[in-house]
Coordinates of C-alpha atoms in Angstrom, one line a residue:
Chain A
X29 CA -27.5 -44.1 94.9
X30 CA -29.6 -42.0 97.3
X31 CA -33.3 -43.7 97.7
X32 CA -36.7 -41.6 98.5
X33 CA -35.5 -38.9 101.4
X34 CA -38.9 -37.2 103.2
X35 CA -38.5 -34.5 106.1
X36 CA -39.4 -33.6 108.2
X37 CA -39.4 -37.2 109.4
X38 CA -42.2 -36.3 112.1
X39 CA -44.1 -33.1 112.8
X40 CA -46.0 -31.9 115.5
X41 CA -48.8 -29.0 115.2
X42 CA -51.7 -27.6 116.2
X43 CA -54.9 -27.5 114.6
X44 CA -55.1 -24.3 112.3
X45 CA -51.7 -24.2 111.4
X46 CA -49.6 -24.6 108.2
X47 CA -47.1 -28.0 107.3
X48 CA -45.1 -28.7 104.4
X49 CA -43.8 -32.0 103.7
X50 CA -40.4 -32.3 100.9
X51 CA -40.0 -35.4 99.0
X52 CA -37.0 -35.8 97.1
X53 CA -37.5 -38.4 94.8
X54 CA -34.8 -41.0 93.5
X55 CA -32.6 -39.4 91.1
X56 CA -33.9 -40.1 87.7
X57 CA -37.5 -41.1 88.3
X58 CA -40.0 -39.0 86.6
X59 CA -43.0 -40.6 88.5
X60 CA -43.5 -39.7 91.7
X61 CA -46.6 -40.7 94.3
X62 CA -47.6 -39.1 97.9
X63 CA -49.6 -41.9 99.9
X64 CA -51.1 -41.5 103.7
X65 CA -51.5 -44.1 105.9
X66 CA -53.9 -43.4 109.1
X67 CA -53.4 -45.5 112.1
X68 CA -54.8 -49.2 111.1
X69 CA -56.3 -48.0 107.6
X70 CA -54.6 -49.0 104.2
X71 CA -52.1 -46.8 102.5
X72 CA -53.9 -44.1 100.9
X73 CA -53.3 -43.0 97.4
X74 CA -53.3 -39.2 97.4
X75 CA -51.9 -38.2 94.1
X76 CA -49.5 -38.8 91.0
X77 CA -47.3 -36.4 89.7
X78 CA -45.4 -37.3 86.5
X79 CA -42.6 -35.1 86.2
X80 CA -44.3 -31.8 87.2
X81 CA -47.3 -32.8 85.9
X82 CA -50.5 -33.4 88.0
X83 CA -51.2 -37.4 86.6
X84 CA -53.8 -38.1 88.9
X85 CA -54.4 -36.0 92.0
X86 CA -58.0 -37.9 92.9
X87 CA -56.9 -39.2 96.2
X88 CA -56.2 -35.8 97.5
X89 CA -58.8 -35.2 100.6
X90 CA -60.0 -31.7 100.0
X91 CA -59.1 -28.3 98.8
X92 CA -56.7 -28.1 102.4
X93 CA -53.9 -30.0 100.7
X94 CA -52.0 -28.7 97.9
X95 CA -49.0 -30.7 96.3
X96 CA -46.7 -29.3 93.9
X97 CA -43.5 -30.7 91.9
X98 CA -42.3 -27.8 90.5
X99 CA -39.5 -28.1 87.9
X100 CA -40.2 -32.3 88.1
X101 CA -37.4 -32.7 90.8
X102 CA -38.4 -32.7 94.6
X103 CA -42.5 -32.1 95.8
X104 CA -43.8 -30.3 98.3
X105 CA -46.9 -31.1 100.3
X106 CA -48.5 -28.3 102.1
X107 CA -51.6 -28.7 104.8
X108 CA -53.0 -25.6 105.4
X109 CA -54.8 -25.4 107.9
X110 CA -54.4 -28.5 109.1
X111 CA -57.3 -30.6 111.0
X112 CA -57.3 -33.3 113.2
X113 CA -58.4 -35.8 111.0
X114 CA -55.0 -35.1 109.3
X115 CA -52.9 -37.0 111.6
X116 CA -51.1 -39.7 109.8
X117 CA -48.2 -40.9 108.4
X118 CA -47.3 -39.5 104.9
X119 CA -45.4 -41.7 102.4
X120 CA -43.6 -40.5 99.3
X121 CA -42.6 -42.8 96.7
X122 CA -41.0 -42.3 93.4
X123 CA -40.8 -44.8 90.5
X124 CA -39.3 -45.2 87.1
X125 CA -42.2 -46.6 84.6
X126 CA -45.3 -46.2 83.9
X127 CA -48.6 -47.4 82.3
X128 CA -50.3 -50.7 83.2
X129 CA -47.0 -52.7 84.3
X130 CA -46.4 -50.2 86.4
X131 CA -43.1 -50.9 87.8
X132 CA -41.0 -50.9 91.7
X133 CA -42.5 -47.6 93.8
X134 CA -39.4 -46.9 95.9
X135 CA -40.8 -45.5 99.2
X136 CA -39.7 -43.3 101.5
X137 CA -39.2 -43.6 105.2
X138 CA -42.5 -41.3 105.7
X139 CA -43.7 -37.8 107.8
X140 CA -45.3 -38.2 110.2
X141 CA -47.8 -35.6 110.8
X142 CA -49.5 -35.3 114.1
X143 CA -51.8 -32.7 114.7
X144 CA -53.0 -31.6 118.2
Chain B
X16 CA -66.9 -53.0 99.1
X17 CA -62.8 -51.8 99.9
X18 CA -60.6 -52.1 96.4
X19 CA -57.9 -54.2 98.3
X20 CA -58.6 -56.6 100.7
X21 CA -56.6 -58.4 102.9
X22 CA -56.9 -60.3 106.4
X23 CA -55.4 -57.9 109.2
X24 CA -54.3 -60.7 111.3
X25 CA -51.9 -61.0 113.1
X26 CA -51.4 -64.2 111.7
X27 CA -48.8 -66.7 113.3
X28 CA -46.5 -69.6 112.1
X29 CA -43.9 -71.1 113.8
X30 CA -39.9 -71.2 112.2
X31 CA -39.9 -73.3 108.8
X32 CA -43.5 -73.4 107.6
X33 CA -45.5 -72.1 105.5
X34 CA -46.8 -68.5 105.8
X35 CA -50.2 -68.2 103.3
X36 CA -51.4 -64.3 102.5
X37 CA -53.9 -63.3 100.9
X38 CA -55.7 -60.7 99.4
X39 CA -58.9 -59.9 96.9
X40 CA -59.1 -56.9 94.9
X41 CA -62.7 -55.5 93.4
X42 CA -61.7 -53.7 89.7
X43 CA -62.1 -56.4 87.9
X44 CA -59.6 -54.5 84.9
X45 CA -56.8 -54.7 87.3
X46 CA -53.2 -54.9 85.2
X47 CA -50.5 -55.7 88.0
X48 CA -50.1 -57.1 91.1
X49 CA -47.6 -56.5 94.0
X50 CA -46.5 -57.3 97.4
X51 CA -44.6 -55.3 99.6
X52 CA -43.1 -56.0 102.8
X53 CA -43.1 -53.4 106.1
X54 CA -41.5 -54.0 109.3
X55 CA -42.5 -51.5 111.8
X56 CA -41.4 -48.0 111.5
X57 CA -40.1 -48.6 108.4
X58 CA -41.0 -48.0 104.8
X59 CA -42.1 -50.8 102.6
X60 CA -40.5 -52.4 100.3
X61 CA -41.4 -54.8 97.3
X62 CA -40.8 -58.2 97.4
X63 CA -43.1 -59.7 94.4
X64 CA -44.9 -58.3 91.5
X65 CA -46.8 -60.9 88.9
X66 CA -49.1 -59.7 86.0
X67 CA -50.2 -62.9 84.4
X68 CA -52.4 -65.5 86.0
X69 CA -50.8 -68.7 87.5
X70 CA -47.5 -68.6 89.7
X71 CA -44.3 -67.0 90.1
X72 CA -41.4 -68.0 92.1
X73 CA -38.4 -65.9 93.9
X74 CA -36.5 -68.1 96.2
X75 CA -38.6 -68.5 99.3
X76 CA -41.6 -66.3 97.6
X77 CA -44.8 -67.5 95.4
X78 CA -47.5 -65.1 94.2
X79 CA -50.2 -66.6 92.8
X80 CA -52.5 -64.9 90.8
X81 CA -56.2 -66.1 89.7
X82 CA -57.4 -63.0 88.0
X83 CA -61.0 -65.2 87.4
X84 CA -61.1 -64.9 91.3
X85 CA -59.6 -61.7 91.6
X86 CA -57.4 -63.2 94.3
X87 CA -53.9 -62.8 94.8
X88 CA -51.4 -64.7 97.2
X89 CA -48.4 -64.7 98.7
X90 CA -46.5 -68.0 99.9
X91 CA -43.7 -67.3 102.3
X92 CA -41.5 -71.1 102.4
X93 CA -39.6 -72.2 105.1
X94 CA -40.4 -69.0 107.3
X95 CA -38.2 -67.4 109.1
X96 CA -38.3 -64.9 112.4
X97 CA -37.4 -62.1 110.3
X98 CA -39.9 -62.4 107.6
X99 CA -41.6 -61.1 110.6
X100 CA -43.7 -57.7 109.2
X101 CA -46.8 -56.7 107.9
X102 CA -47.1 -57.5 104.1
X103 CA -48.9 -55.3 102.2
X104 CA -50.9 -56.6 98.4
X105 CA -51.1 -53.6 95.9
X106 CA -53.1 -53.9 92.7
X107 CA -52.4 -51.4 89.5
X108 CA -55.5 -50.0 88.0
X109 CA -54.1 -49.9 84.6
X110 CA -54.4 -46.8 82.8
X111 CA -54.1 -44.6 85.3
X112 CA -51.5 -45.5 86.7
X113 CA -52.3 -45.7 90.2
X114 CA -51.2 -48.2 92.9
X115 CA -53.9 -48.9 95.6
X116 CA -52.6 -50.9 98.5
X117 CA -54.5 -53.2 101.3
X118 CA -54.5 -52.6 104.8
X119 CA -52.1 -55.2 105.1
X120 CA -51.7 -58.4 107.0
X121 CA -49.2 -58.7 110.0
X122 CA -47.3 -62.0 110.0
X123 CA -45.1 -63.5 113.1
X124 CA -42.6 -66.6 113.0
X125 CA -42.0 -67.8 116.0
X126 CA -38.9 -69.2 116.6

């Protein structure tokens, strides 16, 4: 069974211009979570998407980032346009439950986003 | 006052003792508790997950969980040079449903 695919696995732009990150979730899972981790910082929760449904989207940075999951299959993550401060590595991850005993999140191997 | 905290290290035990993580978290209405491994360049994986207070054992794995203390811990026995990686406590706010994750703590055996 496939696991969490990303790409681009690492992207390189210049401040002012437009990425979009694909996550293609494992098959089956209706939850699915984008994360960022900036160099030394924690993991950052960005938002939750259950199915294509916005769960929880408070993490997201500001009105630059815009996330959608349309038909509840793979998500797209577009920064646009993107700062400096966006530089990071972006982590998809997709799980199966939900609710309090939240179960596994299956991670991706991340985008790296570098922006110049 | 960070959600999840853990010691950044590096911390460093030699092959075959005990490794000791830890971590605090602040929401006191935490549900669930987890602990993911991530070697470098690499995505991370879970290794534990506990929800009730006490212990729970996987092979060379404890958690502990003291939800009085709001302190969670991992126990790595009889470590080895690849448990080498940075181990990362995540704590489930309940409700909704979101997983917030420490900065993580990088371990090293030394063989």
């Amino acid at each position: 069974e496939a696991g969490v695919t990303q790409f681009p696995s690492h992207s390189v732009i210049e401040k002012g211009q437009t990425v979009t990150l694909r996550c293609d979730p494992i098959s089956g899972h209706d939850n699915l979570y984008w994360y960022r981790r900036v160099m030394g910082k924690e993991i950052k929760f960005l938002l939750h998407f259950v199915k294509e449904s916005k769960q929880d989207e408070s993490g997201m940075p500001n009105n630059r980032f815009l996330a959608e999951r349309t038909g509840g299959t793979y998500s797209t993550l577009k920064v646009q346009p993107a700062e400096l401060e966006d530089s990071g590595v972006y982590f998809c991850a997709s799980s199966q439950y939900s609710g309090p005993n939240t179960g596994e999140l299956f991670f991706g191997e991340g985008s790296r986003l570098t922006v110049l | 006052q960070k959600e999840v905290e853990q010691n950044s290290g590096p911390l460093s035990v030699p092959e075959g003792a005990i490794a000791s993580l830890n971590c605090t978290y602040s929401d006191r209405g935490s549900q669930s508790f987890f602990w993911y491994r991530q070697y470098s360049g690499k995505s991370p994986e879970l290794i534990m997950f506990i929800y009730s207070n006490g212990d729970k054992e996987d092979g060379r794995f404890t958690a502990q969980l003291n939800k009085a203390s709001q302190y969670v811990s991992l126990l790595i026995r009889d470590s080895q040079p690849s448990d080498s990686a940075t181990y990362l406590c995540a704590v489930n706010l309940g409700g909704g449903f979101k997983t917030i994750f420490g900065a993580g703590t990088r371990l090293f055996v030394k063989a």
